[in-house]
Coordinates of C-alpha atoms and ligand atoms in Angstrom, one line a residue:
M1 CA 0.0 0.0 0.0
M2 CA 1.3 3.5 -0.9
I3 CA 2.0 6.1 1.8
D4 CA 1.6 9.8 1.1
L5 CA 4.6 10.8 3.1
V6 CA 7.6 9.2 4.8
V7 CA 9.6 11.5 7.1
I8 CA 13.2 10.5 7.7
G9 CA 14.4 11.7 11.1
L10 CA 11.7 12.4 13.7
G11 CA 13.3 15.2 15.7
H12 CA 12.6 18.8 16.2
V13 CA 11.8 19.3 12.5
G14 CA 10.6 15.9 11.4
L15 CA 8.1 15.2 14.1
P16 CA 6.2 18.5 13.8
L17 CA 6.1 17.9 10.0
A18 CA 4.8 14.4 10.4
A19 CA 2.2 15.7 12.9
R20 CA 1.0 18.4 10.5
A21 CA 0.8 15.9 7.7
C22 CA -1.3 13.5 9.7
E23 CA -3.6 16.4 10.7
A24 CA -3.9 17.4 7.0
G25 CA -5.1 13.9 6.2
L26 CA -2.0 12.5 4.6
T27 CA -1.1 8.9 5.3
T28 CA 2.3 9.3 7.0
A29 CA 5.1 7.1 8.3
G30 CA 8.4 7.9 10.0
Y31 CA 11.8 6.3 9.7
D32 CA 14.4 7.0 12.4
T33 CA 17.6 5.2 13.3
D34 CA 17.2 5.9 17.0
A35 CA 15.6 3.0 18.8
E36 CA 14.6 5.2 21.8
V37 CA 12.8 7.7 19.6
V38 CA 11.0 5.0 17.7
A39 CA 9.9 3.1 20.8
G40 CA 8.8 6.4 22.5
L41 CA 6.7 7.6 19.6
G42 CA 5.3 4.1 19.0
A43 CA 4.1 4.2 22.6
G44 CA 2.6 7.7 22.2
R45 CA 5.4 9.6 24.0
S46 CA 6.8 12.7 22.4
H47 CA 10.4 13.8 23.0
I48 CA 9.9 17.2 21.4
D49 CA 8.7 20.3 23.3
D50 CA 6.4 21.5 20.5
V51 CA 4.5 18.2 20.0
D52 CA 2.8 16.9 23.1
D53 CA 1.8 13.3 23.9
G54 CA -1.8 14.0 23.0
R55 CA -0.8 15.1 19.5
V56 CA 1.3 11.9 19.1
A57 CA -1.8 9.9 20.2
G58 CA -3.8 11.6 17.5
M59 CA -1.1 10.8 14.9
L60 CA -1.1 7.1 15.9
A61 CA -4.9 7.1 15.7
A62 CA -4.7 8.6 12.2
G63 CA -2.5 5.6 11.2
F64 CA 1.0 7.1 11.7
R65 CA 3.6 4.4 12.0
V66 CA 7.2 4.8 12.9
G67 CA 10.1 2.3 12.6
R68 CA 13.7 1.7 12.0
D69 CA 13.2 -0.2 8.7
P70 CA 14.1 2.0 5.7
S71 CA 12.2 -0.2 3.3
V72 CA 9.1 1.9 4.1
I73 CA 10.7 4.6 1.9
G74 CA 9.9 2.4 -1.2
R75 CA 6.1 2.9 -0.5
A76 CA 6.2 6.7 -0.3
A77 CA 4.8 9.2 -2.7
T78 CA 6.9 11.9 -1.0
V79 CA 10.0 11.4 1.2
V80 CA 11.2 14.3 3.3
I81 CA 14.7 14.1 4.9
C82 CA 14.9 15.9 8.3
V83 CA 18.2 14.5 9.7
P84 CA 20.7 16.5 11.7
T85 CA 23.4 18.6 10.1
G86 CA 25.8 19.3 12.9
L87 CA 29.5 19.9 13.1
T88 CA 32.5 17.6 13.4
D89 CA 34.7 17.8 16.4
D90 CA 36.9 20.3 14.6
G91 CA 33.9 22.5 13.8
A92 CA 33.5 21.6 10.1
P93 CA 30.1 20.8 8.5
D94 CA 29.1 17.2 9.1
L95 CA 26.9 15.7 6.4
A96 CA 27.2 12.1 7.6
A97 CA 23.5 11.8 8.4
V98 CA 22.4 13.4 5.1
R99 CA 24.6 11.0 3.2
A100 CA 23.3 8.0 5.2
A101 CA 19.6 9.0 4.7
T102 CA 20.3 9.7 1.0
A103 CA 21.7 6.2 0.6
D104 CA 18.6 4.8 2.2
V105 CA 16.3 6.8 -0.2
A106 CA 18.4 5.8 -3.2
A107 CA 18.1 2.1 -2.4
A108 CA 14.3 2.3 -2.3
L109 CA 13.6 5.1 -4.8
R110 CA 10.8 4.5 -7.3
P111 CA 9.7 6.4 -10.4
G112 CA 7.4 9.4 -9.6
T113 CA 8.6 9.9 -6.0
L114 CA 9.1 13.4 -4.7
V115 CA 12.2 13.7 -2.5
V116 CA 12.8 16.8 -0.4
L117 CA 15.8 17.7 1.7
E118 CA 14.7 19.9 4.7
S119 CA 18.0 19.6 6.6
T120 CA 19.9 22.8 6.7
S121 CA 23.1 22.7 4.6
H122 CA 25.4 24.7 2.3
P123 CA 24.3 25.6 -1.2
G124 CA 24.9 22.8 -3.5
T125 CA 24.0 20.0 -1.1
T126 CA 20.8 18.9 -2.8
Q127 CA 22.3 19.2 -6.3
D128 CA 25.8 17.9 -5.8
V129 CA 25.6 15.6 -2.7
V130 CA 22.0 14.2 -2.7
R131 CA 21.1 14.1 -6.4
P132 CA 24.1 12.1 -7.8
V133 CA 23.7 9.3 -5.3
L134 CA 19.9 9.1 -5.9
E135 CA 20.5 9.0 -9.7
R136 CA 23.5 6.6 -9.7
V137 CA 21.9 4.0 -7.3
S138 CA 18.4 4.1 -8.7
G139 CA 19.2 4.6 -12.4
L140 CA 16.4 7.3 -12.4
R141 CA 16.8 10.9 -13.5
A142 CA 15.8 13.9 -11.3
G143 CA 13.3 16.1 -13.0
E144 CA 12.3 13.2 -15.4
D145 CA 11.7 10.0 -13.4
F146 CA 11.6 11.4 -9.9
H147 CA 11.5 14.9 -8.3
L148 CA 14.0 16.5 -6.0
A149 CA 13.8 19.7 -4.1
H150 CA 15.1 21.6 -1.1
S151 CA 12.8 23.2 1.4
P152 CA 14.6 24.6 4.5
E153 CA 12.7 24.2 7.8
R154 CA 12.2 27.5 9.6
I155 CA 10.6 26.1 12.8
D156 CA 11.2 28.2 15.9
P157 CA 10.8 25.9 18.9
G158 CA 8.6 27.4 21.6
N159 CA 7.1 30.1 19.3
R160 CA 3.4 30.2 19.9
L161 CA 2.6 32.6 17.1
F162 CA 4.4 31.0 14.2
G163 CA 4.5 27.3 13.4
L164 CA 4.9 25.1 10.4
R165 CA 1.5 26.1 9.0
N166 CA 1.7 29.9 9.0
T167 CA 5.4 30.3 8.4
P168 CA 6.0 30.7 4.6
K169 CA 7.8 27.7 3.2
V170 CA 10.6 28.3 0.8
I171 CA 11.0 25.7 -1.9
G172 CA 13.7 25.2 -4.6
G173 CA 13.5 22.5 -7.1
C174 CA 16.3 20.8 -9.1
T175 CA 14.1 21.6 -12.2
P176 CA 10.9 23.7 -12.6
L177 CA 8.9 20.5 -12.7
C178 CA 10.5 19.3 -9.4
A179 CA 9.5 22.7 -7.8
K180 CA 6.0 22.3 -9.1
H181 CA 5.7 18.9 -7.4
A182 CA 7.1 20.2 -4.2
V183 CA 4.8 23.2 -4.2
A184 CA 1.8 20.8 -4.7
F185 CA 2.9 18.7 -1.7
Y186 CA 3.6 21.6 0.7
S187 CA 0.5 23.5 -0.3
R188 CA -1.4 20.7 1.5
L189 CA 0.4 21.5 4.7
V190 CA 1.2 25.3 4.8
D191 CA -0.6 28.5 4.1
T192 CA 2.1 30.1 1.9
V193 CA 4.8 28.7 -0.3
V194 CA 7.6 30.8 -1.8
V195 CA 9.4 29.4 -4.9
A196 CA 13.1 30.0 -5.0
K197 CA 15.0 30.0 -8.3
G198 CA 16.6 26.7 -7.5
T199 CA 17.8 24.5 -4.7
R200 CA 21.0 26.6 -4.1
E201 CA 19.0 29.8 -3.5
A202 CA 16.7 28.0 -1.1
E203 CA 19.7 26.5 0.8
A204 CA 21.4 29.9 0.9
A205 CA 18.3 31.7 2.1
K206 CA 18.1 29.5 5.2
L207 CA 21.8 30.1 6.0
L208 CA 21.4 33.8 5.5
E209 CA 18.4 33.9 7.9
N210 CA 20.3 32.2 10.7
T211 CA 23.6 34.0 10.1
Y212 CA 21.7 37.3 10.2
R213 CA 20.6 36.4 13.8
Y214 CA 24.1 35.2 14.7
V215 CA 25.8 38.4 13.5
N216 CA 23.2 40.7 15.1
I217 CA 23.3 38.9 18.5
A218 CA 27.1 39.2 18.4
L219 CA 26.7 42.9 17.7
V220 CA 24.4 43.5 20.7
D221 CA 26.6 41.4 22.9
E222 CA 29.6 43.6 22.0
V223 CA 27.5 46.7 22.5
A224 CA 26.5 45.3 26.0
L225 CA 30.2 44.9 26.9
Y226 CA 31.0 48.4 25.6
C227 CA 28.0 49.9 27.5
D228 CA 29.1 48.1 30.7
A229 CA 32.6 49.6 30.4
L230 CA 31.1 53.1 30.0
G231 CA 28.4 52.7 32.7
I232 CA 25.6 53.0 30.1
D233 CA 22.4 51.0 30.6
V234 CA 22.4 48.7 27.6
W235 CA 18.8 47.6 28.2
D236 CA 17.6 51.1 28.0
V237 CA 19.6 51.7 24.8
L238 CA 18.0 48.6 23.3
H239 CA 14.6 49.7 24.4
C240 CA 15.0 53.1 22.9
A241 CA 16.5 51.8 19.6
A242 CA 13.6 49.3 19.2
T243 CA 11.0 52.1 19.1
K244 CA 12.3 53.0 15.6
P245 CA 9.5 51.8 13.4
F246 CA 11.7 51.0 10.4
G247 CA 15.3 49.9 9.7
Y248 CA 16.0 48.3 13.0
A249 CA 15.3 44.7 14.2
P250 CA 15.7 44.1 18.0
F251 CA 18.1 41.5 19.4
R252 CA 19.0 40.9 23.0
P253 CA 22.4 40.2 24.4
G254 CA 23.0 37.2 26.7
A255 CA 25.4 34.5 27.7
G256 CA 25.8 33.3 24.1
V257 CA 23.9 31.5 21.4
G258 CA 22.8 27.9 21.5
G259 CA 20.5 25.2 19.9
H260 CA 20.9 23.2 16.8
C261 CA 20.8 26.1 14.4
I262 CA 22.2 29.5 15.3
P263 CA 25.6 28.4 16.5
V264 CA 25.9 25.8 13.7
D265 CA 24.5 27.1 10.4
P266 CA 26.9 30.1 10.1
H267 CA 29.7 27.5 10.0
Y268 CA 28.1 26.0 6.9
L269 CA 27.9 29.4 5.2
A270 CA 31.4 30.3 6.2
A271 CA 32.9 26.9 5.0
S272 CA 31.1 27.4 1.7
A273 CA 32.3 31.0 1.4
D274 CA 35.9 29.9 2.2
A275 CA 35.8 27.2 -0.4
A276 CA 34.6 29.7 -2.9
G277 CA 37.5 32.1 -2.0
R278 CA 35.0 34.7 -0.7
P279 CA 35.5 34.5 3.1
L280 CA 32.8 36.1 5.2
G281 CA 34.8 38.3 7.7
L282 CA 31.7 39.3 9.6
V283 CA 30.8 35.7 10.5
S284 CA 34.3 35.0 12.0
A285 CA 34.2 38.4 13.9
A286 CA 30.7 37.4 15.2
R287 CA 32.0 34.0 16.3
S288 CA 34.8 35.6 18.3
A289 CA 32.3 38.0 20.0
L290 CA 29.9 35.2 20.8
D291 CA 32.6 32.9 22.1
R292 CA 33.6 35.6 24.6
M293 CA 30.2 35.9 26.3
P294 CA 30.1 32.8 28.6
R295 CA 33.5 33.8 30.1
H296 CA 32.2 37.4 30.4
V297 CA 29.2 36.2 32.3
A298 CA 31.4 34.0 34.6
D299 CA 33.7 37.1 35.1
R300 CA 30.7 39.2 36.1
A301 CA 29.5 36.5 38.4
A302 CA 32.9 36.2 40.0
A303 CA 33.1 39.9 40.5
L304 CA 29.8 39.9 42.3
L305 CA 31.0 37.1 44.5
A306 CA 34.4 38.5 45.2
R307 CA 32.9 40.9 47.8
P308 CA 34.4 40.9 51.3
G309 CA 33.6 37.6 52.9
E310 CA 32.3 35.9 49.7
P311 CA 35.1 34.2 47.9
V312 CA 34.4 32.5 44.6
A313 CA 35.9 29.2 45.6
G314 CA 33.3 27.2 47.5
A315 CA 30.5 29.7 46.7
E316 CA 27.2 28.3 45.5
V317 CA 26.2 29.7 42.1
L318 CA 22.7 29.0 41.0
L319 CA 22.1 29.0 37.2
L320 CA 18.5 29.8 36.3
G321 CA 17.4 28.5 32.9
V322 CA 20.0 26.3 31.3
A323 CA 18.1 25.6 28.1
Y324 CA 19.5 27.4 25.0
K325 CA 16.4 29.6 24.8
P326 CA 13.3 30.5 26.8
D327 CA 10.5 28.0 27.3
V328 CA 12.2 25.0 25.8
G329 CA 14.0 22.0 27.3
D330 CA 16.7 21.8 24.6
V331 CA 20.3 22.2 26.0
R332 CA 22.2 21.5 22.7
H333 CA 25.1 24.0 22.5
S334 CA 23.5 25.9 25.4
P335 CA 25.8 28.7 26.6
A336 CA 24.9 27.5 30.2
A337 CA 27.5 24.7 29.7
P338 CA 30.6 27.0 29.2
V339 CA 29.3 29.4 31.9
A340 CA 29.1 26.4 34.3
R341 CA 32.6 25.3 33.2
H342 CA 34.2 28.7 33.7
L343 CA 32.6 29.0 37.2
R344 CA 33.7 25.5 38.2
E345 CA 37.2 26.3 37.1
R346 CA 37.2 29.1 39.6
G347 CA 36.1 26.7 42.3
A348 CA 32.5 27.7 42.5
H349 CA 29.9 25.0 43.4
V350 CA 27.4 25.3 40.5
V351 CA 23.8 24.1 40.7
Y352 CA 20.9 24.8 38.3
H353 CA 17.2 25.3 38.2
D354 CA 15.2 24.8 35.0
P355 CA 11.7 23.4 35.0
H356 CA 12.2 22.4 31.4
V357 CA 15.5 20.5 31.9
P358 CA 15.4 17.4 34.1
E359 CA 19.2 16.7 33.9
F360 CA 22.1 18.9 33.0
T361 CA 25.6 17.5 32.5
V362 CA 28.7 19.5 31.7
D363 CA 32.0 17.8 30.7
G364 CA 30.6 14.4 31.9
T365 CA 29.8 15.7 35.4
A366 CA 26.1 16.2 36.4
V367 CA 25.3 19.7 37.6
P368 CA 23.1 19.3 40.7
C369 CA 19.5 20.2 40.1
A370 CA 18.1 22.6 42.8
P371 CA 14.9 21.3 44.3
G372 CA 12.6 24.3 44.4
L373 CA 13.2 27.9 43.4
P374 CA 12.6 29.6 46.8
R375 CA 14.9 27.1 48.6
A376 CA 17.5 27.3 45.9
L377 CA 17.6 31.1 46.0
A378 CA 17.9 30.9 49.8
A379 CA 20.8 28.5 49.6
A380 CA 22.8 30.3 46.8
D381 CA 25.5 32.9 47.2
L382 CA 24.6 34.2 43.7
A383 CA 21.9 33.4 41.1
V384 CA 22.5 34.0 37.4
L385 CA 19.4 34.3 35.2
L386 CA 20.5 32.8 31.9
Q387 CA 17.1 32.1 30.3
D388 CA 14.0 34.0 31.2
H389 CA 11.5 31.2 31.0
A390 CA 7.9 32.5 31.1
C391 CA 7.3 30.3 34.1
Y392 CA 9.8 32.3 36.2
D393 CA 8.1 34.5 38.7
T394 CA 10.1 37.7 38.2
S395 CA 8.9 39.2 41.5
L396 CA 10.3 36.2 43.3
L397 CA 13.6 36.6 41.6
M398 CA 13.7 40.3 42.4
R399 CA 13.1 39.6 46.0
A400 CA 15.7 36.9 46.2
P401 CA 17.8 36.8 49.4
C402 CA 21.0 36.4 47.3
P403 CA 22.4 38.8 44.6
V404 CA 21.1 38.1 41.1
L405 CA 23.0 38.6 37.8
D406 CA 20.4 39.1 35.1
T407 CA 21.8 38.3 31.6
R408 CA 18.4 38.9 30.0
G409 CA 17.4 42.4 31.1
R410 CA 14.2 41.3 32.8
L411 CA 14.8 42.1 36.5
S412 CA 15.4 45.2 38.6
G413 CA 15.9 46.0 42.3
P414 CA 18.6 46.4 44.8
H415 CA 19.9 42.8 44.6
V416 CA 19.9 42.7 40.8
T417 CA 22.9 43.4 38.6
Q418 CA 22.3 43.4 34.9
L419 CA 24.7 42.2 32.2
Ligands
LIG1 N1 15.8 22.3 15.7 C1 15.4 23.3 15.0 O1 14.9 24.3 15.6 C2 15.7 23.4 13.5 C3 15.0 24.5 12.8 C4 15.2 24.6 11.5 C5 16.0 23.7 10.8 N2 16.6 22.7 11.5 C6 17.4 21.7 10.7 O2 16.7 20.5 10.5 C7 17.5 19.4 10.5 C8 17.1 18.4 11.6 O3 17.3 19.1 12.9 P1 16.5 18.6 14.2 O4 16.7 19.7 15.2 O5 15.2 18.1 13.8 O6 17.4 17.3 14.6 P2 17.1 16.3 15.8 O7 18.4 15.8 16.3 O8 16.1 16.8 16.7 O9 16.4 15.1 15.0 C9 17.0 14.4 14.0 C10 16.5 13.0 14.0 O10 17.1 12.3 12.9 C11 17.4 11.0 13.3 N3 18.4 10.5 12.4 C12 19.8 10.8 12.4 N4 20.4 10.2 11.3 C13 19.4 9.5 10.7 C14 19.4 8.7 9.5 N5 20.5 8.4 8.8 N6 18.2 8.1 9.1 C15 17.1 8.3 9.8 N7 17.0 9.1 10.9 C16 18.2 9.7 11.3 C17 17.9 11.1 14.7 O11 17.8 9.9 15.4 C18 16.9 12.2 15.2 O12 15.7 11.6 15.8 C19 18.9 19.9 10.8 O13 19.6 20.1 9.5 C20 18.7 21.3 11.4 O14 19.8 22.2 11.2 C21 16.5 22.5 12.8

């Protein structure tokens, strides 16, 4: 029996896509190499913040099946690849999962199938990495026998206003006919599609979006350091600048950038630019500025602790919000890890509180999880607000019995020091 859609990789991108497809009435299956993910979803348990267990139950009731057998790909009308594109240990783009998923698709590809790469990658990945393998192994031609497109995912975990359905979907086909088939597919799932000239333009658009955030966050981080040196209130500066109704997009400084995308995607763009002999100086400057922030936060914390009678060594520092952004439980590349590392190096006893993160490990050593917020604040010598989760009661934090370093510009009061 044919299946409308097979999603490869059921993570932060693949699972919401599969959920949306089920809700739109498409017969949908998932293929993932992770046994835990497959077992969890099969039992109705979600591992992704934006998709709750009730939604997974709805998917299963609609016929959604998930497994570790790639042969399901051979029954798909459309296959969407949503596997990770991370970095190697030395910081280079890592396409291993895309290559592995492509090999699985190639082995099962049938005439008429639409294949879409959603994983973020450098321009040329769909055309020069995915396409040749699909064609060589299957003996089929893209644009003639099957269709191939790139459609970058723009999902913003935790965003309650914009999700898959109402965020315009950029689509680039290997040929105009490929684009047409991809547009027909995504039009069943999203309100607006935007057709790029080709796959490379769609790939580059995604990298531009995230590099734009990366560079602008680095800019406000540097401005925060500059304002600190001059005794200027950076949060007031940002507030005033953001009242300009045109030509300015607000960004907030903090302990650094995290997650699967913002710290990673600019490396793909930079590596591609380097290979083309057109290095992007702004990206490397931004990286240096961002890399400085965790140490800067630790320095500020140490300065606050180094008051008479409060040495850093042995002091208890409470990190509030160790996820990489507000209101999610994802700690991948979270700046909380280097902040904790720098504080530990100075001898501080680091504990954390984050209702979204049940366990937090840095360099193989678990950071103790503080039991309840009031008790944790009472026990700490210093609290550092890293992520301003909506569930944090700001009045409780502002009345904390210990000093609070606020890296998000949300608190005020005699005990509060802002970044
Ligand atoms: N997380 C985000 O907010 C976000 C937003 C936009 C784009 N993206 C991009 O989407 C892609 C996926 O990211 P993610 O956050 O969903 O990753 P993820 O780690 O949450 O999920 C990826 C899933 O793919 C599975 N997988 C890995 N290799 C596989 C293979 N060869 N075959 C089948 N399954 C495999 C993993 O087990 C995992 O369940 C990346 O390229 C990322 O840059 C992510």
